[in-house]
Coordinates of C-alpha atoms and ligand atoms in Angstrom, one line a residue:
X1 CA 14.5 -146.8 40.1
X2 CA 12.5 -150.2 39.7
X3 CA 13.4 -152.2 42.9
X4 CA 10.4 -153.9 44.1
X5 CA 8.3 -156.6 42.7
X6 CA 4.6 -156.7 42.1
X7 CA 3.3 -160.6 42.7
X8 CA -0.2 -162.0 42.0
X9 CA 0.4 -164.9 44.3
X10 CA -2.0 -168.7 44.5
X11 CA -0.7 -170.4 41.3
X12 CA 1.0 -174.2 41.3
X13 CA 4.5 -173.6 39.7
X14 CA 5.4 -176.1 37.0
X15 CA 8.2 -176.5 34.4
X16 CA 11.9 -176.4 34.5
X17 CA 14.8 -174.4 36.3
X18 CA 18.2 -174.6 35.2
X19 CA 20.5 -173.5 37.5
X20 CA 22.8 -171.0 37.3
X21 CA 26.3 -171.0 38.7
X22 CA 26.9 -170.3 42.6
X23 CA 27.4 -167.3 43.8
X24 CA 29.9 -168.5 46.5
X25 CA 32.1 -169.9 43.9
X26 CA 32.0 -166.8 41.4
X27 CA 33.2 -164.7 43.8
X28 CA 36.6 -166.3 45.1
X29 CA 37.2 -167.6 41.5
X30 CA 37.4 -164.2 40.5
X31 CA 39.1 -162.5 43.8
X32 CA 41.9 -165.7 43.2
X33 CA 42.0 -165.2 39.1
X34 CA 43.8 -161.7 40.5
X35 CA 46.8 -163.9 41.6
X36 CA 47.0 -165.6 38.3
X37 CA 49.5 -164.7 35.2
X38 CA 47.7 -163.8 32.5
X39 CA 44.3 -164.2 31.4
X40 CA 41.6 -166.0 33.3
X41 CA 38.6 -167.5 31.8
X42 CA 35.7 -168.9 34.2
X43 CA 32.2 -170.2 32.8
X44 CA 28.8 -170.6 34.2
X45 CA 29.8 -166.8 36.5
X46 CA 25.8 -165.6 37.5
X47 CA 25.6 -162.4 36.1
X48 CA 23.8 -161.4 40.0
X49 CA 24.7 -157.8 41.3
X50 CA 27.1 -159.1 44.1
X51 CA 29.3 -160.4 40.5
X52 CA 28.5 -157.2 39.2
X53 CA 29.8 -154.9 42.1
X54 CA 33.0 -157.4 42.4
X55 CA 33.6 -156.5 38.8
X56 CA 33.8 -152.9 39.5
X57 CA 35.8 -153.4 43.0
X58 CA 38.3 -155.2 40.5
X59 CA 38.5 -153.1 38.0
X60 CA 39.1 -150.0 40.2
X61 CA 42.1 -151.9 41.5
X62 CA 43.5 -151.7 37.9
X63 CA 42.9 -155.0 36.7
X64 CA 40.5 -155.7 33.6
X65 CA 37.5 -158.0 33.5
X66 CA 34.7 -158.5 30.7
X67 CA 31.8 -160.9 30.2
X68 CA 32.7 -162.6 26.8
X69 CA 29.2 -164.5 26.6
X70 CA 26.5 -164.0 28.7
X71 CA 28.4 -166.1 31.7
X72 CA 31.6 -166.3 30.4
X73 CA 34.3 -164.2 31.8
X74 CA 37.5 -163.3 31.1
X75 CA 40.0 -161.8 34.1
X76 CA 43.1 -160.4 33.7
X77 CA 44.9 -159.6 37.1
X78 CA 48.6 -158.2 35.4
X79 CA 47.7 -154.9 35.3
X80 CA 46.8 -154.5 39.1
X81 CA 47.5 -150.9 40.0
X82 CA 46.5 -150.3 43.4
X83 CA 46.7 -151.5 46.7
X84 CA 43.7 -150.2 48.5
X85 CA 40.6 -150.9 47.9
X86 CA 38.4 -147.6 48.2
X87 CA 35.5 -147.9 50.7
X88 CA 32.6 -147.1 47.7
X89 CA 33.4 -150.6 46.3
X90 CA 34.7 -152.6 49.8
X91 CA 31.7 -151.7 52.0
X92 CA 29.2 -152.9 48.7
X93 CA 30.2 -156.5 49.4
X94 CA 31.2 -158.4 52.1
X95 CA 34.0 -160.8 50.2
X96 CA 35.8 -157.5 49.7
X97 CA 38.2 -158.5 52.6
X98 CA 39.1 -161.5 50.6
X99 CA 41.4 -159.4 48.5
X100 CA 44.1 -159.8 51.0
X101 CA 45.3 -162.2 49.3
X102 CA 45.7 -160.9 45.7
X103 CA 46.9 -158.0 46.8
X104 CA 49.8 -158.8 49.2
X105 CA 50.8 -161.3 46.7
X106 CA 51.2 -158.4 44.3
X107 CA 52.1 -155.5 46.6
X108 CA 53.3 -157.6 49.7
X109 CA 51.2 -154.7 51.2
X110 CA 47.5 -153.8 51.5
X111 CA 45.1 -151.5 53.0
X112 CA 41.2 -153.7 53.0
X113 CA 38.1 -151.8 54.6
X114 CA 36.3 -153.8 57.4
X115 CA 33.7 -155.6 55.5
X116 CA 30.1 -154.6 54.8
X117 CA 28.1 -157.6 53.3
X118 CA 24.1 -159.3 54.4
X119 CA 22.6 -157.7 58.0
X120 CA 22.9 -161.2 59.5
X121 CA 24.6 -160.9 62.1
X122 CA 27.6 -158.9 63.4
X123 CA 29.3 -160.8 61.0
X124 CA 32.9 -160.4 62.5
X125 CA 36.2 -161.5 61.1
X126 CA 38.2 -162.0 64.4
X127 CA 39.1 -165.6 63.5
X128 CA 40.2 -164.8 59.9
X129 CA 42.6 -162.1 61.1
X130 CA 43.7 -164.5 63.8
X131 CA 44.4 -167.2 61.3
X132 CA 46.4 -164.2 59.0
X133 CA 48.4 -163.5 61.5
X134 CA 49.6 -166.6 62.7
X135 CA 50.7 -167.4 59.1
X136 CA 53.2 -164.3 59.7
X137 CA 51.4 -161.4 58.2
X138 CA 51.6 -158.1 60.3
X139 CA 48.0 -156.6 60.3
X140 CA 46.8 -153.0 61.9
X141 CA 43.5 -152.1 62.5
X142 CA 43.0 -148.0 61.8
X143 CA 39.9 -147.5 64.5
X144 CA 39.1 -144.2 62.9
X145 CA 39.4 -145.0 59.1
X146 CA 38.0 -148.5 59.4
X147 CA 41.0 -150.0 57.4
X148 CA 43.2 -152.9 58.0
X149 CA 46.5 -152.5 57.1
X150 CA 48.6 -156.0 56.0
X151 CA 52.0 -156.4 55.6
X152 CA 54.2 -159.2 54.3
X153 CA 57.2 -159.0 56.7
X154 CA 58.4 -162.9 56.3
X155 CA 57.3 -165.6 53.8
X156 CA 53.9 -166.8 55.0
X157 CA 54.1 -170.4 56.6
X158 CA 53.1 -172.4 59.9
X159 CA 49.4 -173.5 61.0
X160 CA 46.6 -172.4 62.0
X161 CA 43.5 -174.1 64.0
X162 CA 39.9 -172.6 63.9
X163 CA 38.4 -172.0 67.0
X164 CA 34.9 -172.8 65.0
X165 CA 35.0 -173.0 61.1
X166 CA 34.4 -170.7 58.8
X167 CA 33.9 -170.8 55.1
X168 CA 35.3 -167.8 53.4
X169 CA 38.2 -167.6 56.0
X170 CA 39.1 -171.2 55.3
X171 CA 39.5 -169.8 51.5
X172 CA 41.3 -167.0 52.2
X173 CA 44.1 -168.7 54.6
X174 CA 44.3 -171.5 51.7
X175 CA 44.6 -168.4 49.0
X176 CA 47.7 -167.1 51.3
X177 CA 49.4 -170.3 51.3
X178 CA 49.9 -170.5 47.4
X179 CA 51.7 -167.4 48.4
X180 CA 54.7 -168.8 49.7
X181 CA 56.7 -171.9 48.8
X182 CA 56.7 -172.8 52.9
X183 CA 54.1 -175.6 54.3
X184 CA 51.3 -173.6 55.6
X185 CA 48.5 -176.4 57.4
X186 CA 45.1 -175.0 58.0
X187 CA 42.6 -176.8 61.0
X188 CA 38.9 -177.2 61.8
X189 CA 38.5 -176.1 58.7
X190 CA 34.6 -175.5 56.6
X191 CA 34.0 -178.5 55.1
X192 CA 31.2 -176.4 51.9
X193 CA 31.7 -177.8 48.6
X194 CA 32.0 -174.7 47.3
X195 CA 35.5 -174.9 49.0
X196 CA 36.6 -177.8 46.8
X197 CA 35.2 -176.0 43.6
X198 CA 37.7 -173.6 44.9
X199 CA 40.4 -175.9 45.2
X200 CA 39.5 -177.6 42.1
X201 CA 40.1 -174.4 40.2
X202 CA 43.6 -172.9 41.9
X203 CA 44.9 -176.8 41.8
X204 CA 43.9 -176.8 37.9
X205 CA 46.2 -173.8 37.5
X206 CA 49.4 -175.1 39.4
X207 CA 48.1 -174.6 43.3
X208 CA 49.5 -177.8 45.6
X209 CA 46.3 -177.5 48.0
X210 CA 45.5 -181.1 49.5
X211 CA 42.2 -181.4 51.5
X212 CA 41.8 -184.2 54.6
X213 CA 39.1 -184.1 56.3
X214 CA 38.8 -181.1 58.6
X215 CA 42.5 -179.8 57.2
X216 CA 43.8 -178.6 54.2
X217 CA 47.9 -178.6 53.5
X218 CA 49.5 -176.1 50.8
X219 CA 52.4 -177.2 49.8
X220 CA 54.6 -175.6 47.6
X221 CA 52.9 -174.5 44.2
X222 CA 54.0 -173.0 41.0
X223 CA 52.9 -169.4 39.9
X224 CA 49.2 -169.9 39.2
X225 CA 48.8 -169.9 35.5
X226 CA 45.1 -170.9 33.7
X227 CA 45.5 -173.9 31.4
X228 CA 41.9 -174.4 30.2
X229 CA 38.4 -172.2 31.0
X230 CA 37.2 -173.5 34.3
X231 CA 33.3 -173.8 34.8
X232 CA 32.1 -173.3 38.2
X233 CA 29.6 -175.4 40.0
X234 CA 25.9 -175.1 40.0
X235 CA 24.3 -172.7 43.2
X236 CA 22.5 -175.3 45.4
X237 CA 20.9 -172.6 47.4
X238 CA 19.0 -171.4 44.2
X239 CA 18.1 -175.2 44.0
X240 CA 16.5 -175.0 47.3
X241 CA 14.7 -171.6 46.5
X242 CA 13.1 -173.5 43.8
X243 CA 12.6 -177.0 44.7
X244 CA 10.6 -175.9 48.6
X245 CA 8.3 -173.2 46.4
X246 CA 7.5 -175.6 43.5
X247 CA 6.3 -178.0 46.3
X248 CA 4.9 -175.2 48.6
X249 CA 2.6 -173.8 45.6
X250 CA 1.3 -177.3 45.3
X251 CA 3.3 -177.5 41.8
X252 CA 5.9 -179.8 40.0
X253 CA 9.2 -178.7 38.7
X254 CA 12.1 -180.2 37.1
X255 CA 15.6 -179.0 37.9
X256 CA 19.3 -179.2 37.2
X257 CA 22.1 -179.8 36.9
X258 CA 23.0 -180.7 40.2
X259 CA 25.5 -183.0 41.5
X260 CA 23.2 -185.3 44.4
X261 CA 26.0 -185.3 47.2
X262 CA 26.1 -181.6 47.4
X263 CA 22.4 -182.2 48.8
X264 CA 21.9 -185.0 50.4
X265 CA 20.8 -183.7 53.6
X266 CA 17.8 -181.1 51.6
X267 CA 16.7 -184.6 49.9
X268 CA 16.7 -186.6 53.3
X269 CA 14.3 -183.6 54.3
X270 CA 12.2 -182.8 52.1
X271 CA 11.6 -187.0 51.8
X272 CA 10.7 -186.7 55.3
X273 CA 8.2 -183.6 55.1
X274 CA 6.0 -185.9 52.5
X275 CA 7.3 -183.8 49.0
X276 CA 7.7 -185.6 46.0
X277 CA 11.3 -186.1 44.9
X278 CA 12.3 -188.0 42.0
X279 CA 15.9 -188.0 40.4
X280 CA 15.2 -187.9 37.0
X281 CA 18.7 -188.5 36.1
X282 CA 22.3 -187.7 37.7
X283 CA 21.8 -184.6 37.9
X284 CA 18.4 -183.9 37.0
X285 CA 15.9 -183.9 40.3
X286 CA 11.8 -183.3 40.1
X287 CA 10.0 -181.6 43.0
X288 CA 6.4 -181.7 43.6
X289 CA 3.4 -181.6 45.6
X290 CA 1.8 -185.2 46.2
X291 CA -0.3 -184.4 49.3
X292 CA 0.0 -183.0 52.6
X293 CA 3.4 -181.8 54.2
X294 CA 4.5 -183.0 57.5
X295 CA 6.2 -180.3 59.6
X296 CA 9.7 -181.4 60.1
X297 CA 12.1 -179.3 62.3
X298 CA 15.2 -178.1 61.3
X299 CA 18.8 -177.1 63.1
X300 CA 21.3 -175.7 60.7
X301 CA 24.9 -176.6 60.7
X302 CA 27.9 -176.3 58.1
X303 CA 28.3 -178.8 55.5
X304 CA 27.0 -181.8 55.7
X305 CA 24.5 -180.6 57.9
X306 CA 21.1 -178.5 56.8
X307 CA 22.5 -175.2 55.1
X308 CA 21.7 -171.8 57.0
X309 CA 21.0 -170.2 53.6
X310 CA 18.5 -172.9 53.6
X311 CA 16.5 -172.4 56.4
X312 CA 14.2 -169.7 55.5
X313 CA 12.7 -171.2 52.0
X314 CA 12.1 -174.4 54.6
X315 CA 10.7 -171.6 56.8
X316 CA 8.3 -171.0 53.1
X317 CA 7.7 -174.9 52.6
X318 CA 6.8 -174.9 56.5
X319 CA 4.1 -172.7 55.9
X320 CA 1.7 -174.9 54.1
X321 CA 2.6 -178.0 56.5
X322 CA 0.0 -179.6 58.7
X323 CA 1.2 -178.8 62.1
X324 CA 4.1 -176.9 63.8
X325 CA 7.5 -176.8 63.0
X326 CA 10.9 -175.3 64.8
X327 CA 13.8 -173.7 62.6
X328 CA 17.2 -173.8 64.8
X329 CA 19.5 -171.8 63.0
X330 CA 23.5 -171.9 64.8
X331 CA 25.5 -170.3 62.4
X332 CA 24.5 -167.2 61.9
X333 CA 22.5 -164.7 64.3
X334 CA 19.9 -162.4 63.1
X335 CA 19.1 -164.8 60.4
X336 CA 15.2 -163.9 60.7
X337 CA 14.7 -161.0 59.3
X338 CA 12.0 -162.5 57.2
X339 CA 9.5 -163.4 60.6
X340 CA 7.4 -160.0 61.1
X341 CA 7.5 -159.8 57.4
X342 CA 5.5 -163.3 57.3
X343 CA 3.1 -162.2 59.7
X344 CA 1.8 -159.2 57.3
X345 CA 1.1 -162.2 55.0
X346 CA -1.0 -164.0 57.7
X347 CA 1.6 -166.4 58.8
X348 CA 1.3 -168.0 61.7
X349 CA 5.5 -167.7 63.3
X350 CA 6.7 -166.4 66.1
X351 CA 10.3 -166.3 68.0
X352 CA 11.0 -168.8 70.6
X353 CA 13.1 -169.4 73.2
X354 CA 15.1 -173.2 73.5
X355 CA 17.4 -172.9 75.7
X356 CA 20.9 -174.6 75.0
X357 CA 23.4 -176.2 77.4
X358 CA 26.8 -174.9 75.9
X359 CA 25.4 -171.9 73.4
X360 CA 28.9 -170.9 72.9
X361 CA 29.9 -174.3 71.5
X362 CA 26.8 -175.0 70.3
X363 CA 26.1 -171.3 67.7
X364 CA 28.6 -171.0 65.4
X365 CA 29.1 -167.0 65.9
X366 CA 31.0 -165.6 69.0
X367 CA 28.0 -166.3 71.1
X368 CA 28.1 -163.5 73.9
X369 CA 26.8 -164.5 77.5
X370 CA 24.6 -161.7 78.4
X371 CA 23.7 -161.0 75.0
X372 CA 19.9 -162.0 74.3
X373 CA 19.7 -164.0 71.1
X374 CA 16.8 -165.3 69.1
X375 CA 17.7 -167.9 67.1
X376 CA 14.6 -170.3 67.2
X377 CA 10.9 -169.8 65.8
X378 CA 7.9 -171.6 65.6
X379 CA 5.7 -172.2 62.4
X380 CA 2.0 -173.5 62.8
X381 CA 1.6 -174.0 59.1
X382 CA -2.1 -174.2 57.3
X383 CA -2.8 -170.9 57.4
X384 CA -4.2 -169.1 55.3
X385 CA -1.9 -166.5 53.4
X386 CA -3.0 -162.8 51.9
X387 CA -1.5 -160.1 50.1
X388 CA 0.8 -157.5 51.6
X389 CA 3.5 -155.3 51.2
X390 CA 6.9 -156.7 52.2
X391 CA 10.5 -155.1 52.1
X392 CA 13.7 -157.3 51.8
X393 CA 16.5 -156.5 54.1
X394 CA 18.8 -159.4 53.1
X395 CA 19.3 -161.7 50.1
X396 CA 18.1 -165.3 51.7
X397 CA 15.2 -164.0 53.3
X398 CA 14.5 -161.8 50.6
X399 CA 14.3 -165.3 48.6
X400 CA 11.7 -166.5 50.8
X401 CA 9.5 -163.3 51.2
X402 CA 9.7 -163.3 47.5
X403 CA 8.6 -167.2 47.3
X404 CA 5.7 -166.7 50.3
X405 CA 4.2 -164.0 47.7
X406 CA 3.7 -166.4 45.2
X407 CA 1.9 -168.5 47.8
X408 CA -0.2 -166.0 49.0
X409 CA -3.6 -165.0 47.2
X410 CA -4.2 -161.6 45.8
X411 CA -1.6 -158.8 44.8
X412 CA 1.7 -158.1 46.8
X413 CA 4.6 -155.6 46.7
X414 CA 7.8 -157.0 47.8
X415 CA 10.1 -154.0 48.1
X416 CA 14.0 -154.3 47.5
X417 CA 14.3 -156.7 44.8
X418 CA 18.3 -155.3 44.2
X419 CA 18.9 -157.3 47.3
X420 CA 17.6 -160.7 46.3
X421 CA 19.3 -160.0 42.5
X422 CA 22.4 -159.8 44.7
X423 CA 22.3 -163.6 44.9
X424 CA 19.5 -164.6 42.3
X425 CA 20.1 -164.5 38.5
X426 CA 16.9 -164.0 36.5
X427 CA 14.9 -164.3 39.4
X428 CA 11.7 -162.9 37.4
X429 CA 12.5 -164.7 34.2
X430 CA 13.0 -168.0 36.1
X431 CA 9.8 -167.7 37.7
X432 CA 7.8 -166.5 35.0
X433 CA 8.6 -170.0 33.0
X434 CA 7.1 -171.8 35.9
X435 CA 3.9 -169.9 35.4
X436 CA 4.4 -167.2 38.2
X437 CA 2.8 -164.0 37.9
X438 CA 5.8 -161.5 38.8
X439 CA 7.0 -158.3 37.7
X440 CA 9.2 -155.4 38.1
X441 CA 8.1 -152.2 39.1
Ligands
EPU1 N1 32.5 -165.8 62.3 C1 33.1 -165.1 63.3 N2 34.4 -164.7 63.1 C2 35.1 -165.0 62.0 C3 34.5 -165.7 60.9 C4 33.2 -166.1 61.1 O1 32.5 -164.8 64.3 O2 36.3 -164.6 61.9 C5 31.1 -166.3 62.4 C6 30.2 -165.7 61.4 O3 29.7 -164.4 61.9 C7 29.1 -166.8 61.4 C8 29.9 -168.1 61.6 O4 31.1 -167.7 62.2 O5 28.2 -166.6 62.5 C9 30.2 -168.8 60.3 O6 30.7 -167.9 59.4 P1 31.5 -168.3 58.1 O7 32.8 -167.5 58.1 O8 31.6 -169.7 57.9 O9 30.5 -167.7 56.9 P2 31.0 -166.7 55.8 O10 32.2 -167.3 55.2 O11 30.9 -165.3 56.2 C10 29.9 -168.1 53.8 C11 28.9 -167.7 52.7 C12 27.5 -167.6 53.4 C13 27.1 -168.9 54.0 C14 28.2 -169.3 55.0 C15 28.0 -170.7 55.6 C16 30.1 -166.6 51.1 C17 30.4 -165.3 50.4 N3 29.2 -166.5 52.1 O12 29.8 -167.0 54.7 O13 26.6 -167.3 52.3 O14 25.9 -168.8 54.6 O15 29.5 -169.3 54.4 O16 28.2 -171.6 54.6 O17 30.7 -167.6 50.7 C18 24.7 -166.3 51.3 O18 25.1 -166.7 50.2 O19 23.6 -165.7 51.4 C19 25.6 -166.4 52.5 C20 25.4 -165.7 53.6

């Protein structure tokens, strides 16, 4: 099986990106078209293998789903057959648990695996279970099979408060409240605009879902029935991918379409590091290299903060900075996997210790007391970078090993390539256009 790629690294990218839809989007939209009546059409759907496996998960459930065009694809939820979904698909991708929804609004029962998904982190969904079950669904957790079992006993209604946000639980609750024709309130909720691409979509179709601030209300909605195809939003994290490594590899590249408020805080950013930005038009941005980059530090937080999926192509654009720089990341842990691969390449990065007054307000995962956490490292860009052999262990970093091979002189192997397609479509195509020397072995 072809699943690495070779990369003769040390050329300026130039050219043009166009983006393709976000992954974070095509995966709900689909998981929700299973509560629809009827066919489902959605445009702009990556065809990336986390799409690909969701297809199958679907389709095993009974329900059909085919790509009409290249990114066009049509759903059709009616013919749902099953209520469980079989550990082979669920433990491919982690949204699997997402199919609560569809599937007690079909069976009013359901049997969802714990969720496998990116090794970032333990990754738990504690609050999202919390949040199911204080909206009146009766859930079981089988210790030996790894199963929870839902039940619909009542109607779904009342509230629910997040103890910290989170962005695919906030879409699930919302999903469970166009359940029911009670008020169901949702708290402290994730603020991503991929959220409201969501909400766009379900209130196109007849959902009654009403965002305020840091709460969303579902009020009673009719049956969810498509009127017109619904095109998903483009995937600002592929944006970032592109934009830090057209400026890292001293290049120029145009890209689009984008909507400027879903990245306001990556502009402000990569204004401050020195980079050229230019909008070209509304949603048409150019990045490129027009001297030296300052190191600027970084602390993610949710939206409308500094993305975590963004940090480690600013750990790549970091690299070739003149001086040191810190990456912060809160939200997730383990999101570093990509730091002793850097070092094969010559990189100068290491792991740091900061130490924070309130960690278990301050990270965004269940921050353990005695637990010892490294969320912090240290970048002393300028060096010079070589060839190596690198292995992706999850899709973000994957990204930016990928990227920091095509900075790096000489030939490199970069090893799991199936796990950056998870998120990436075209990856070698897209890169090839700029000029990049990349292929698939
Ligand atoms: N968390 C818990 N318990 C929960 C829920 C979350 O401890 O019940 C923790 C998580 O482990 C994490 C933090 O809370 O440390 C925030 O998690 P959140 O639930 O917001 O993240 P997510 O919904 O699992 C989505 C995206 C991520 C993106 C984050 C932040 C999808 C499929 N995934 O994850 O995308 O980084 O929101 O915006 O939408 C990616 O695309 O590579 C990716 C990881």
């Amino acid at each position: 099986m072809t699943d690495s790629y070779l990369i003769k690294g040390g050329k300026p990218l130039r050219g043009e990106v166009i983006l393709s839809g976000a992954k974070n989007v095509a995966l709900k939209t689909i998981i929700a078209a299973l509560m629809f009546k009827g066919d489902v059409i959605l445009k702009n759907i990556p065809k990336i293998n986390d799409v690909l496996d969701l297809i199958e998960l679907i389709k095993s459930l009974g329900a059909t789903a085919r790509f009409m065009e290249k990114n066009t694809l049509i759903i059709n939820g009616d013919t749902l057959k099953s209520n469980k979904v079989e550990l082979q698909y669920g433990s491919k991708i982690r949204v699997s648990f997402m199919l609560f929804a569809p599937l007690l609004n079909r069976f009013g029962e359901c049997f969802v695996p714990n969720p496998g998904g990116c090794r970032i982190g333990a990754r738990p969904i504690d609050r999202i279970i919390k949040g199911l079950v204080a909206l009146g669904v009766k859930i079981d957790y089988d210790t030996e099979t790894g199963y929870y079992h839902a039940k619909i006993v009542d109607k779904p209604k009342g509230k629910y408060h997040f103890e910290k946000p989170s962005h695919t639980g906030t879409e699930l609750l919302m999903m469970i409240g166009l359940m029911t024709d009670e008020k169901v309130e949702i708290d402290n909720i994730a603020n991503e605009p991929e959220i409201d691409d969501l909400i766009l979509y379900l209130n196109s179709a007849g959902g009654n879902i009403v965002e305020d601030k840091n709460k969303i209300t579902i009020n009673k909605s009719s049956g969810l029935i498509q009127k017109d195809a619904f095109t998903i939003m483009s995937d600002r994290n592929e944006l970032v991918t592109y934009a830090t490594l057209a400026v890292a590899s001293g290049g120029d590249v145009i890209i689009s379409p984008i909507n400027e408020n879903l990245i306001t805080s990556f502009l402000e950013i990569m204004k401050e590091s020195g980079a050229g930005v230019e909008k070209i038009s509304n949603f048409k941005f150019r990045f490129f290299y027009q001297g030296k980059i300052k190191p600027v530090n970084i602390e993610t937080s949710p939206h409308p903060g500094f993305m975590t999926d963004w940090q480690p192509s600013w750990a790549i654009l970091m690299l070739k900075a003149t001086g040191e720089s810190v990456i912060h990341e809160r939200v997730f842990e383990n999101r570093f996997s990509y730091v002793d691969e850097l070092k094969k390449l010559g990189a100068n990065i290491d792991f740091v210790d900061i130490k924070v007054e309130h960690p278990e307000f301050f990270y965004h995962f269940n921050h353990e007391k005695n637990k010892v956490y490294q969320q912090t490292i240290k970048i002393q860009g300028g060096e010079e970078l070589h060839n190596a052999i690198l292995n992706i262990s999850d899709l973000r970093a994957g990204a930016a090993l990928a990227c920091a091979a095509l900075l790096a002189e000489g030939e490199s192997v970069v090893n799991g390539a199936s796990i950056l397609e998870r998120g990436y479509e075209d990856f070698v195509e897209k890169i090839k256009k700029l000029g990049g020397e990349i292929k698939k072995v």
